[in-house]
XYZ file of C-alpha atoms in Angstrom:
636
model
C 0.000 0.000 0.000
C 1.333 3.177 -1.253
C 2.222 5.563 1.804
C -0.400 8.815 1.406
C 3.142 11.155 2.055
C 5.954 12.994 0.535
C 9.167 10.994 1.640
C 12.818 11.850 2.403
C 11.912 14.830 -0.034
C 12.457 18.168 0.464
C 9.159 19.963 1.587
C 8.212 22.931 -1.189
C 5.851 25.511 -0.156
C 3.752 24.220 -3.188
C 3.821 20.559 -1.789
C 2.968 21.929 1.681
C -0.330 23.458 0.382
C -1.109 20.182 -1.444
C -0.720 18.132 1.580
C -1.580 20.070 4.199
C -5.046 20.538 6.289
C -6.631 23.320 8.575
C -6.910 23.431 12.438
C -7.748 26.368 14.552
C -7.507 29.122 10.968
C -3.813 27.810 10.211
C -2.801 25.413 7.375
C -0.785 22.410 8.581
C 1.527 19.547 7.882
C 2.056 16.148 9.984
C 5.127 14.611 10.072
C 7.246 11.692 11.603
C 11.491 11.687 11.257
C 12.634 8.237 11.278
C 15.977 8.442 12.729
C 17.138 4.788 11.692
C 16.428 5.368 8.018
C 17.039 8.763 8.193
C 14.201 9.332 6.492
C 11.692 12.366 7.155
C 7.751 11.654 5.912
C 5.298 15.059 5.245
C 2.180 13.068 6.214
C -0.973 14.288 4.144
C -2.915 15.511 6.851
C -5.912 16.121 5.270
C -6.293 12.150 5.966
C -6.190 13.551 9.513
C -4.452 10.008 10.223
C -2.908 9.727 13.570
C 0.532 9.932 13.732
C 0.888 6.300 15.525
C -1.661 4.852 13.108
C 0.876 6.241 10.371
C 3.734 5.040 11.480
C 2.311 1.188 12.009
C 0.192 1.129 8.825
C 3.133 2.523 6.501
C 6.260 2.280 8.239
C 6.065 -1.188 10.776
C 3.333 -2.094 8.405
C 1.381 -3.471 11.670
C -1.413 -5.233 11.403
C -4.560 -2.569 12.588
C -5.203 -5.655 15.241
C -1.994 -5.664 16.587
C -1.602 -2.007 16.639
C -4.943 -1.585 19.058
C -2.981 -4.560 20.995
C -0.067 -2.897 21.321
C -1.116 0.921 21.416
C 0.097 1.605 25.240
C 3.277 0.320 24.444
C 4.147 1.850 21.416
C 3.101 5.429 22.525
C 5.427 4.862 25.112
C 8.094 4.513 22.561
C 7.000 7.581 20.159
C 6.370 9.823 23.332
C 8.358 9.325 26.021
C 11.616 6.210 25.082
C 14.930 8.764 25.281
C 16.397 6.888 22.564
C 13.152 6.416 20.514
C 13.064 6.115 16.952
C 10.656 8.171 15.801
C 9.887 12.027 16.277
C 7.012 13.311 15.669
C 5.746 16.740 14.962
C 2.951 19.389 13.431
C 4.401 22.072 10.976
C 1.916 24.849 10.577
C 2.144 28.339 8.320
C 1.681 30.956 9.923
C 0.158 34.015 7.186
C 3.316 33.146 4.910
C 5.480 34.645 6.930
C 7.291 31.359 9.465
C 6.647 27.904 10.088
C 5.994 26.790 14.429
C 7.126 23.307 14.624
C 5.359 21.918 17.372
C 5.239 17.562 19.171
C 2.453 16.398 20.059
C 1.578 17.926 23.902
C 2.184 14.891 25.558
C 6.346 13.968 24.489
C 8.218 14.279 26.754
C 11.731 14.803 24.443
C 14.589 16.229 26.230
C 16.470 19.147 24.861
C 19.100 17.076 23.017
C 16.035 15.484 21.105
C 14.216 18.632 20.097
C 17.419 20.386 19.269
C 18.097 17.195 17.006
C 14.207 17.618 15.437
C 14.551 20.744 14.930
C 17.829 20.402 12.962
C 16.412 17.883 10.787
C 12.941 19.215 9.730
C 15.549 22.747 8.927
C 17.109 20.957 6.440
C 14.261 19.202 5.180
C 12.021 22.403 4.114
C 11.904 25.359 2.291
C 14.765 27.010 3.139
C 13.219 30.637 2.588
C 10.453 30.460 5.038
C 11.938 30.369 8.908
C 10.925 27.983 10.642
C 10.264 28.256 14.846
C 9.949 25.158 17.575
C 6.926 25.665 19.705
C 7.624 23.936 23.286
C 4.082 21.888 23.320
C 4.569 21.701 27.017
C 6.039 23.397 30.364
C 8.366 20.668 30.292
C 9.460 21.964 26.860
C 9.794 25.002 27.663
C 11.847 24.284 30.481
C 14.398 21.958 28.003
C 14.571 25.099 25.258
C 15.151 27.928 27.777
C 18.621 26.445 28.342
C 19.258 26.703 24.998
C 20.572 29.989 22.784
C 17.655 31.082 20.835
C 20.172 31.552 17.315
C 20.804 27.952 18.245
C 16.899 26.544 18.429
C 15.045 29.307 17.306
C 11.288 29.368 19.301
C 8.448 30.978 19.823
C 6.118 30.340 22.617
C 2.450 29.272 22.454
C 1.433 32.576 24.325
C 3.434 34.241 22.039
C 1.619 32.801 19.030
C -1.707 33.102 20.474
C -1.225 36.718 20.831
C -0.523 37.360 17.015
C -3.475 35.190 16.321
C -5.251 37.246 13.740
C -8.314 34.613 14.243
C -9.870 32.062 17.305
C -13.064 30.936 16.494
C -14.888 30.418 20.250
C -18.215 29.386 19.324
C -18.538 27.939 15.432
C -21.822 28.881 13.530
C -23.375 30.514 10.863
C -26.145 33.470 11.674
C -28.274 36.431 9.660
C -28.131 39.476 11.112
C -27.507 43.372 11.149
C -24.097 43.984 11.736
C -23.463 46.671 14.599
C -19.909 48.360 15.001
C -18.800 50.299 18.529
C -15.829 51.510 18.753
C -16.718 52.604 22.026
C -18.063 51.834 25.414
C -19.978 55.130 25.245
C -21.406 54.045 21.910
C -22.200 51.021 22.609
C -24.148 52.415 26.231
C -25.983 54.930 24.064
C -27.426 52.712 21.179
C -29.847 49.917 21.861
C -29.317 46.560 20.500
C -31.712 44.325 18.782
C -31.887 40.204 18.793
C -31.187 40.160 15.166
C -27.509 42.442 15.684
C -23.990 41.234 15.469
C -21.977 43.055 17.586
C -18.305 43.759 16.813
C -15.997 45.679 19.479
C -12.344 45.223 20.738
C -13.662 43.867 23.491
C -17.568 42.974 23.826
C -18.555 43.640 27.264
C -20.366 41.909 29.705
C -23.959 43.139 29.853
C -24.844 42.403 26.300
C -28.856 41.219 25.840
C -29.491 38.176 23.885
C -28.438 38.703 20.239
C -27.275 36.771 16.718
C -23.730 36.707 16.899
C -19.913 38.084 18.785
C -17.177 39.113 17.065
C -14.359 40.257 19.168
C -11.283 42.571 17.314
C -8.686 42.173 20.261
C -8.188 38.803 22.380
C -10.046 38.010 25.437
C -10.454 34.849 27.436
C -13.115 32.429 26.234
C -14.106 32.094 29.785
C -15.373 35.818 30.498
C -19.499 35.959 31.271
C -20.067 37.263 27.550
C -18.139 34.458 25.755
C -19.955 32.004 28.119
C -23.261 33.630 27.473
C -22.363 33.328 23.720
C -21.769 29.503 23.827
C -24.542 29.197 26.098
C -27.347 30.812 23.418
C -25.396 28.871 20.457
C -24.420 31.625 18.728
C -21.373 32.423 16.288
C -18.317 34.082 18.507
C -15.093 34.535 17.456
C -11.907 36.924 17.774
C -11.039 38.251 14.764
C -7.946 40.762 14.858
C -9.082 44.323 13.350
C -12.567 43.298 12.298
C -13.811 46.983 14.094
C -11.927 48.675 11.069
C -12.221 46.102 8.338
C -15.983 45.506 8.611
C -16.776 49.277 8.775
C -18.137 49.080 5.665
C -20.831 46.651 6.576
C -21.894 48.471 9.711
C -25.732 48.394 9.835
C -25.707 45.959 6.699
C -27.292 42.848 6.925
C -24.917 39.687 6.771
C -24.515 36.466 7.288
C -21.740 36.041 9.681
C -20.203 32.340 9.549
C -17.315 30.905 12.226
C -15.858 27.922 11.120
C -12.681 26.309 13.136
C -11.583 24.660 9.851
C -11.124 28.484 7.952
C -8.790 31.398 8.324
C -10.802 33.767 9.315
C -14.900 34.811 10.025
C -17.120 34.701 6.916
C -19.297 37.682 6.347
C -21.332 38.700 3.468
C -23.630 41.309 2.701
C -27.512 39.688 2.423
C -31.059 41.345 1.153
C -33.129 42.153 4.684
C -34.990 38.984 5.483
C -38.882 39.151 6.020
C -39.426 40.167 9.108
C -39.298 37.118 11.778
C -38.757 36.437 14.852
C -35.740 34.559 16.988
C -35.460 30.554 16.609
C -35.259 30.361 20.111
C -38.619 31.956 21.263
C -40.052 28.386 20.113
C -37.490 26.887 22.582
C -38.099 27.068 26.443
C -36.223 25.902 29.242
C -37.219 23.585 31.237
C -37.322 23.941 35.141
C -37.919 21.842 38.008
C -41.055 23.146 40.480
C -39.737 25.214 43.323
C -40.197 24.259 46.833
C -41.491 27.057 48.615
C -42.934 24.729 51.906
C -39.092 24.973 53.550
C -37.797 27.399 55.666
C -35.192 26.336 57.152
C -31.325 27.909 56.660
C -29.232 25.456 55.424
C -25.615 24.725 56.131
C -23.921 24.287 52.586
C -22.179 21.124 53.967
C -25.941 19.256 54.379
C -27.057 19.985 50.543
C -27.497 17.766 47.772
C -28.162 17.957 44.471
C -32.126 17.515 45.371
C -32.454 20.531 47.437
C -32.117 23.039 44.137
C -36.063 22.902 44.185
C -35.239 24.811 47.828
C -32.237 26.466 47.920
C -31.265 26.857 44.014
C -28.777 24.963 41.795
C -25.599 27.004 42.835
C -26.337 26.099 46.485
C -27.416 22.378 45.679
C -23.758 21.645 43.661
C -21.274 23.896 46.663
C -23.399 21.053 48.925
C -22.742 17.914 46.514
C -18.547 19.340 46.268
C -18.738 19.227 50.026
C -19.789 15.841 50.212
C -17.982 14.860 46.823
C -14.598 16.229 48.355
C -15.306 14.581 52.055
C -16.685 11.105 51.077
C -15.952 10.381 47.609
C -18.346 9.206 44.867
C -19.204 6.392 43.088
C -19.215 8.257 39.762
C -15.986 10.225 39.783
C -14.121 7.116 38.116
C -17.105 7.590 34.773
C -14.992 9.459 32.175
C -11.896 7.606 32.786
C -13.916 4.190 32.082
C -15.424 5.290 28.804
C -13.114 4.486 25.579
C -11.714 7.624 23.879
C -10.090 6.961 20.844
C -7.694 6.603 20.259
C -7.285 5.355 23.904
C -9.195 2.524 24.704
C -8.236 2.649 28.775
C -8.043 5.663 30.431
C -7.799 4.156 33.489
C -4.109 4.071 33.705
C -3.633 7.032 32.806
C -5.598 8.243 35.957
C -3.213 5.762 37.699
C -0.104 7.822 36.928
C -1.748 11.370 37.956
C -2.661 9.816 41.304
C 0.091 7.871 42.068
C -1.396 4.972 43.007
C -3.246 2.013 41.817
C -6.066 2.210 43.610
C -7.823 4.860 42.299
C -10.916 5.547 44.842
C -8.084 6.562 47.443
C -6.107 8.153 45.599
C -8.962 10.235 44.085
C -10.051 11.232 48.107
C -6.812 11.975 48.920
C -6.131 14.616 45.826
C -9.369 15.980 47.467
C -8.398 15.959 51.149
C -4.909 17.359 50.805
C -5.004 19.806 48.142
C -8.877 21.353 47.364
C -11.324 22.731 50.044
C -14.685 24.481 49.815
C -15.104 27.722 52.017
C -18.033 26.834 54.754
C -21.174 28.529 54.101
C -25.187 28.803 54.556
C -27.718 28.931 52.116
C -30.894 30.803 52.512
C -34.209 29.198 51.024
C -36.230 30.702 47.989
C -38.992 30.592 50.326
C -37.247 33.521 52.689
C -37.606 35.609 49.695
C -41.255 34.760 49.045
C -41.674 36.180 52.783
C -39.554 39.103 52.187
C -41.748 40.288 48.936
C -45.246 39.307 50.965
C -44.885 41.557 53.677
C -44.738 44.323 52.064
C -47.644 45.790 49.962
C -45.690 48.681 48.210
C -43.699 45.692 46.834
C -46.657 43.527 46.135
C -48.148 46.519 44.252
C -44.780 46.800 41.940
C -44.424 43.421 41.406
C -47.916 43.217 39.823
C -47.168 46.700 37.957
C -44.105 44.681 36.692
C -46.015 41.053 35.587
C -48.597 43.872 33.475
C -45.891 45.240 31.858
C -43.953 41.994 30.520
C -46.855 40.634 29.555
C -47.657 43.873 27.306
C -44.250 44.169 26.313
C -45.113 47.721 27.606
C -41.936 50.288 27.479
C -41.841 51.303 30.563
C -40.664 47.851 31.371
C -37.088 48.910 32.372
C -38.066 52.151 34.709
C -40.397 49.648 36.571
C -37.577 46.819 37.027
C -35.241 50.096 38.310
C -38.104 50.937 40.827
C -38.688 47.808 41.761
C -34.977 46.631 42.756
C -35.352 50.101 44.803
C -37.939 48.893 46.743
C -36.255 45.738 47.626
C -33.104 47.011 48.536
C -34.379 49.923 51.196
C -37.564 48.269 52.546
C -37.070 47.025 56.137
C -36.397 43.067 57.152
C -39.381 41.398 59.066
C -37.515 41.342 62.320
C -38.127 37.477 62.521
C -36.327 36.961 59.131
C -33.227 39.004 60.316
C -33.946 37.234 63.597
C -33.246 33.989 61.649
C -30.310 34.708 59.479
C -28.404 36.082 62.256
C -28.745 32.812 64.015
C -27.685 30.818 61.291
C -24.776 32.924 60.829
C -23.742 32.739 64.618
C -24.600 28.468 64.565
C -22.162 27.913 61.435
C -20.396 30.712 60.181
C -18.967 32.368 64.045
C -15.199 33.215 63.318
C -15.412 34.494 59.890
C -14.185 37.805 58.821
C -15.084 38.634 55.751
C -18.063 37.324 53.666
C -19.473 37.152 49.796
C -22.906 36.912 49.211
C -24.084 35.283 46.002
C -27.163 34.446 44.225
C -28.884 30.650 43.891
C -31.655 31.428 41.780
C -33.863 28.544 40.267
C -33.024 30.609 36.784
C -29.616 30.202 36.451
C -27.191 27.050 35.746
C -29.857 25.275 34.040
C -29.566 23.568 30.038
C -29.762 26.469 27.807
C -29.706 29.202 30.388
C -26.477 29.540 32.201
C -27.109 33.514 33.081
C -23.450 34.064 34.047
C -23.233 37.193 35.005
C -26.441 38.617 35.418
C -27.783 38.378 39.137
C -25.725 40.174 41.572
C -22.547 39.480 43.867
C -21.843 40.927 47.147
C -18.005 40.330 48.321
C -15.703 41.989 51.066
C -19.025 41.632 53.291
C -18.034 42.181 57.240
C -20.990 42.455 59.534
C -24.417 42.321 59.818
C -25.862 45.469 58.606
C -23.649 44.405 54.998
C -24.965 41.333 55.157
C -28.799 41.740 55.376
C -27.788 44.863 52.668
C -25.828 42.654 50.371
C -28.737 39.847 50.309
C -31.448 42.135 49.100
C -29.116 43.333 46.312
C -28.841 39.251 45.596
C -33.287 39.336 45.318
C -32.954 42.211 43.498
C -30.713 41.418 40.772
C -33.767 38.701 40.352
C -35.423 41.658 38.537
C -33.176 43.797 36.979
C -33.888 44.997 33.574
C -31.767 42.734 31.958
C -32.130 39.535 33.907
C -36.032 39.788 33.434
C -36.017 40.180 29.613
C -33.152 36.931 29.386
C -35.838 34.935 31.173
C -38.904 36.201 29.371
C -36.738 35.086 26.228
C -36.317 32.203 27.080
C -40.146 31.352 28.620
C -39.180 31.947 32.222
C -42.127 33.830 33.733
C -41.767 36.276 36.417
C -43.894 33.886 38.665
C -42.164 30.852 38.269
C -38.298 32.834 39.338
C -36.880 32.560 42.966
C -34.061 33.503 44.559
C -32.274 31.955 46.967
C -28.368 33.154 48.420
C -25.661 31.976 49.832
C -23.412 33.312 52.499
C -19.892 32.088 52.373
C -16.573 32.676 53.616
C -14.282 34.734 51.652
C -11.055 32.922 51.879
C -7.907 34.960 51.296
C -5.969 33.969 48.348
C -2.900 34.881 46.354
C -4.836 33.794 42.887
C -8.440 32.825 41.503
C -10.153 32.384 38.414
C -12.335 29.957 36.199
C -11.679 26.597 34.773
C -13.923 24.231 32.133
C -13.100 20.674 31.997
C -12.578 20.795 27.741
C -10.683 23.013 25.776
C -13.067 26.207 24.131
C -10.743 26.730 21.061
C -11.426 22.622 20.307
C -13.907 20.791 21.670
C -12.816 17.416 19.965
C -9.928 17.284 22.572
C -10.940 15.125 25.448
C -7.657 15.486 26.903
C -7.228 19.225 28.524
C -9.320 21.735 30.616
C -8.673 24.925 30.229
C -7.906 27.007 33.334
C -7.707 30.736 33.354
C -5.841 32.533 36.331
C -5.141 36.070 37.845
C -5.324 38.361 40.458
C -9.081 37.675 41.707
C -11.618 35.613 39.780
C -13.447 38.641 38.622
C -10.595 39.768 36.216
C -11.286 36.635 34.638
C -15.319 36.442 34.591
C -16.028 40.760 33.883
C -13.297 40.581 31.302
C -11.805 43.544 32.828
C -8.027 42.480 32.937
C -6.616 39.886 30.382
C -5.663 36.533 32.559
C -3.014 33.890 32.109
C -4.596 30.894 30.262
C -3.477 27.608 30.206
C -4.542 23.629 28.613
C -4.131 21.089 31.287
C -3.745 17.758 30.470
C -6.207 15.134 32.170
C -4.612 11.618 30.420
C -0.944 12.056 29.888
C -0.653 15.017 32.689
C 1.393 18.133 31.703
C 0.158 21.629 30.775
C 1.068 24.725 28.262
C 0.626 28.115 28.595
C -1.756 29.316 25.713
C -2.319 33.152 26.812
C 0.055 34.944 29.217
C -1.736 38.191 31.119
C -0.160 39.946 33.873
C 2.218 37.127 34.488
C 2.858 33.347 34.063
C 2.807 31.216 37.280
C 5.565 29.897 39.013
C 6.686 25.709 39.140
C 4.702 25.340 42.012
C 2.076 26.970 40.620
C 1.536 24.613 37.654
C 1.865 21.564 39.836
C -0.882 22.704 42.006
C -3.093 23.788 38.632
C -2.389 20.560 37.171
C -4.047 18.475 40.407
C -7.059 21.189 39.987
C -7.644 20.019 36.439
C -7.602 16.295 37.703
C -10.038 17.318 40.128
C -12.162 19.146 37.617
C -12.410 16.264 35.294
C -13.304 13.684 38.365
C -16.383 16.270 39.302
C -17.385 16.357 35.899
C -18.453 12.937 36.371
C -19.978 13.373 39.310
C -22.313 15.588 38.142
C -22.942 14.601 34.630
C -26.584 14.623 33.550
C -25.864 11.293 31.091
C -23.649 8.094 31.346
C -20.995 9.275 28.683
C -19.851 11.716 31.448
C -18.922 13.869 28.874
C -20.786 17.383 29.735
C -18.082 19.957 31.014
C -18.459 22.040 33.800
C -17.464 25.186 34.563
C -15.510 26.211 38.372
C -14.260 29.258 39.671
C -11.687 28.542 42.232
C -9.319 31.091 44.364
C -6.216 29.334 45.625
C -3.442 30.277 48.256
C -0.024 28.457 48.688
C -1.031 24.779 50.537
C -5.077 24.539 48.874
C -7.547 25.597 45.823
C -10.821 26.503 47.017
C -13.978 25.429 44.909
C -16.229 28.640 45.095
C -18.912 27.539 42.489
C -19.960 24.910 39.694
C -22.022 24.693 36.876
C -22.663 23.458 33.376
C -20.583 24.861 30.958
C -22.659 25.035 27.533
C-alpha cells in the first residue's frame, strides 16, 4: 500500500499546500522523522491520520489488530523512550510569513532530542520560510530555555496566540444586522436588537441576547459574555481588526459564519430577510417546580443535588462538592472508564496522575490534601417569598411589573429600576433578620469577611447559564452588609436585563426565585475559572482549560486579560496558551495541574448522562497549601 506522504523529499511551499489541512484558521503539515532510516515523511494531513496509526500502517506495516494490541506500548516509545526512533511533529504556516514546529503535547523529548528535530525538519524544508519550535509543554519550555535562541530558534504558544489574527470560540453561521462600537460610550448609548452582530475590541459583559460576537482584540473564552455566547449557540469569534475592516458593513445585513476549519470569520452582505422572529422563542427551558414549603437555613455542607427545588442549583452543587470532596463518589471514576479513541483505557492514565493504583483513594486523597470548599449557609427561595409578601408597596410593583412583561409595555425597564429600589431599602421582618443572624452565629462564628451570592432557580440550568447577570456581594463584614448585600442578591432577580433573558427564554416572572448563599471569603494569592474541555477545540478530550489572575473577577467581567493555560487530564502536563499579567511559578503549575484532575473527576460526578462527557465550569481562588472550589455549573 502506497504511503499517502511525501518521503525523504524536500518539503516545497507548493507541496505543503497540497498536503496540508486546517486546524484552529492555520494550514498544517504532519510529520514523523525516522531516525534509523534517516528518512523524514510530510504526512498528508488532510487524511487527519494519527501519527501512531501512520507510522504502524506505513512504516512497521502493523497489522490494525496488533496495533490496538499494542497501542500503550508503542506510545510509550514515540512519546516518552529517550532513545526512541521516531519524532514526531505538526508544521503549521503561519500568514506566509514562518513555520511553528510543534510535538504532540504529551512527548516528553529532552532538549538534546528537540534540538536534534529541529535540525532535521531545517534541512528538510523550504529554506526561505523560517521555521520556529513551539515547546508543546512546560516541560518543553523548560528543556529550550537552556538553549541559545540563534541555536533553536522558538516561539512560545502565548506568544503565538497573541498574534493570532483569528480564534473561532463558538462555530456557527447566523443572519443578522451587523453593529460596530468603537466605544463603550457608543455602545451604552445605542440599543441593541436580537437580530444584531456586535463587533468591538472587546464585547462587554452586559450584552442582551443577540445573533452573533465578534471580538477585534483577544479576550479569554471564559469571560461571562463568551460564556453567554456559547450558552445561546451563537457564532463568537476573535477576529484581529474586524472593528476597522468591517466598517463598511456596519448596519448591513450579513450572514456572519465561524468555522474552526477556515482562516478567518465569513461575512457577506444579504437582502433584509422578512421580518421574523428569533429561533429560540419556540425553545423554552425547562425547570424543576420550586419548593417554597421549607424554611429552614441550610448549612452548605448538608445539601445535595435535590435541594435546588429549595435552595437553588448554585447552592445544591457547593453542597454535593462538600460531600464529593469529604466522602468520595461512586461516579468520579465515569470518564476515565469510557473508551476515547484513540485510547481505549483511560484508566491508567488516571493511575499515573494519582500515584497509586487504587484509584478511589487516591482520588479522596487529591481531594483531602489539596482542594477545600469555604463553609457557608444557604438561605431558602422561600425567605424571599416572605420578604416580597410583607410588604404591599412591593406587592403593588411586582404586579405593575407582571402587566408590563406581559404587554411588552416600554416602561418595562423604569419599573424593574423601581422595583430593585424597593427591595433594597424596605425594612427586614424582624423574625427573618432574627433567623439569618442565628444561622450565621450556629455555622459561620469566626469568619471575617463574607461574599454573598445568588442561587436562583433561573440560572445554571440547560440552555440558560445567566453568568453574570444576578448580583454578587463580596468583602461583606458584619451584619448590617450582610442583610444589605442579600437584598441586592433578590434584586438582581429583577433587573432589567435579567427579566427580559428569562422572558426570552419562557421563564415567567412567577415561576423565578431567589435563593443566596453566604460564604466565607477565603484569602488567596490567585483565583479564576476553569472548564473541563478546551473552548478553542472541543474534539480534545484530553485538557481543561484554566484561566488565572489576580481575583476571579478579572477573569469572569473581562476587565483584565488573565493567564490561560490547557491542562492535560490523560498524559498530565500543561502549556501556557495566553500569558496576562504574568505566568505562574513551578509550584504553581503543579498545584493547577491536580485542579484540572479534580475538575475532570467532578465532571463525572455531576454529569446529567452516562458518557460523562458534559463539562463544567468552576471558579476557584487558591493560596499556597489549597484551591478553594467557590462555584460549579454546566458549561454550555
Amino acid at each position: 500500500m502506497q504511503a499517502p506522504a511525501l518521503i525523504g523529499e524536500r518539503l516545497t511551499l507548493s507541496a505543503f499546500t497540497q498536503l496540508s489541512g486546517t486546524l484552529g484558521g492555520y494550514r498544517f503539515v504532519k510529520l514523523v522523522v525516522d531516525r534509523e532510516t534517516g528518512l523524514i515523511h510530510f504526512m498528508d494531513s488532510r487524511e487527519n491520520l494519527f501519527h501512531v496509526k501512520y507510522i504502524a500502517a506505513h512504516i512497521l506495516h502493523m497489522p490494525p489488530d496488533e496495533l490496538e494490541r499494542r497501542l500503550d506500548e508503542i506510545n510509550f516509545e514515540v512519546y516518552h523512550r529517550v532513545d526512541r526512533r521516531f519524532c514526531l511533529g505538526i508544521l503549521a504556516l503561519h500568514d506566509q510569513r514562518f513555520f511553528s514546529l510543534e510535538t504532540v503535547e504529551a512527548d516528553t523529548m529532552t532538549a538534546e532530542m528537540l534540538q536534534y528535530f529541529y535540525d532535521e525538519v531545517r534541512a528538510n524544508v523550504d529554506q526561505s520560510v523560517p521555521i520556529l519550535l513551539k515547546p508543546a509543554n512546560h516541560l518543553q519550555e523548560s528543556h529550550v530555555a537552556k538553549i541559545p535562541k540563534d541555536v533553536l530558534p522558538r516561539i512560545l504558544s502565548y506568544e503565538l496566540f497573541s498574534t493570532n489574527e483569528f480564534v473561532p470560540l463558538n462555530p456557527g453561521t447566523a443572519e443578522g444586522r451587523l453593529r460596530i462600537f468603537r466605544t463603550e460610550q457608543e455602545y451604552e448609548e445605542n440599543q441593541l436588537a436580537w437580530h444584531d452582530i456586535i463587533v468591538m475590541a472587546k464585547v462587554p459583559d452586559d450584552i442582551p441576547r443577540l445573533t452573533g460576537v465578534v471580538n477585534s482584540e483577544h479576550t479569554t473564552p471564559l469571560s461571562h459574555t463568551n460564556v453567554l455566547a456559547s450558552g445561546w449557540g451563537i457564532p463568537n469569534a476573535i477576529q484581529l481588526r474586524a472593528v476597522d475592516d468591517l466598517a463598511h458593513l456596519n448596519g448591513r445585513w450579513v450572514r456572519y459564519t465561524v468555522d474552526p476549519d477556515a482562516t478567518k470569520i465569513g461575512v457577506e452582505p444579504i437582502e433584509q430577510p422578512d421580518t421574523r422572529k428569533p429561533a429560540w422563542l419556540a425553545t423554552r427551558v425547562t425547570m424543576d417546580e420550586p419548593d417554597l414549603n421549607n424554611d429552614r437555613i441550610a448549612d452548605l455542607r448538608d445539601l445535595r443535588w435535590r435541594d435546588s427545588t429549595r435552595y437553588g442549583t448554585k447552592a445544591a452543587n457547593l453542597g454535593e462538592l462538600n460531600e464529593v470532596a469529604k466522602n468520595g463518589s461512586t461516579r468520579w471514576l465515569g470518564f476515565y472508564r469510557i473508551p476515547r479513541p484513540p485510547r481505549e483505557n483511560l484508566l491508567p492514565y488516571l493511575e499515573q496522575l494519582l500515584g497509586t493504583d487504587d484509584l478511589d483513594e487516591g482520588a479522596k486523597a487529591l481531594f483531602r490534601d489539596h482542594i477545600r470548599i469555604p463553609r457557608g449557609i444557604a438561605l431558602p427561595f422561600s425567605l424571599h417569598q416572605r420578604f416580597l409578601e410583607a410588604s404591599p408597596r412591593l406587592q403593588q410593583a411586582i404586579g405593575k411589573l407582571k402587566l408590563a412583561l406581559e404587554l411588552d409595555a416600554p416602561q418595562t425597564d423604569a419599573q424593574c429600576v423601581e422595583l430593585q429600589h424597593l427591595i433594597r431599602t424596605a425594612k427586614f421582618p424582624d423574625a427573618l433578620l432574627t433567623e439569618i443572624d442565628d444561622a450565621i452565629i450556629r455555622h459561620l462564628s469566626g469568619v471575617s469577611t463574607f461574599v454573598v451570592r445568588s442561587s436562583s432557580n433561573a440560572e445554571d440550568l440547560a440552555g440558560f447559564s445567566a453568568a453574570g447577570i444576578y448580583e454578587s456581594v463580596t468583602h461583606v463584614s458584619d451584619a448590617r452588609g450582610i442583610l444589605s448585600s442579600v437584598k441586592k442578591v433578590w434584586a438582581s432577580l429583577v433587573n432589567a436585563r435579567s427579566t427580559l433573558l428569562r422572558k426570552q427564554a419562557g421563564i415567567a416572572l412567577d415561576d423565578a426565585y431567589m435563593g443566596v448563599i453566604i460564604q466565607e471569603q477565603v484569602p488567596s494569592d490567585r483565583g479564576g475559572v476553569m472548564v473541563t474541555t478546551n473552548p478553542l477545540n472541543r474534539n480534545d478530550f484530553r485538557n481543561v482549560y484554566i484561566n488565572v489572575a489576580g481575583k476571579v473577577t478579572d477573569v469572569v467581567d473581562g476587565e483584565a486579560q488573565p493567564s490561560q493555560y490547557l491542562f492535560n487530564t490523560v498524559e498530565g502536563g500543561g502549556r501556557t496558551v495566553a500569558l496576562g499579567e504574568s505566568d505562574v511559578d513551578e509550584e504553581t503549575k503543579q498545584q493547577l495541574q491536580k485542579l484540572a484532575t479534580a475538575g475532570r473527576l467532578l465532571q463525572s460526578h455531576f454529569s446529567p448522562d452516562y458518557t460523562f462527557s458534559q463539562p463544567v465550569d468552576i471558579e476557584w481562588a487558591a493560596d499556597k497549601n489549597h484551591v478553594h472550589l467557590l462555584q460549579l455549573r454546566p458549561y454550555a
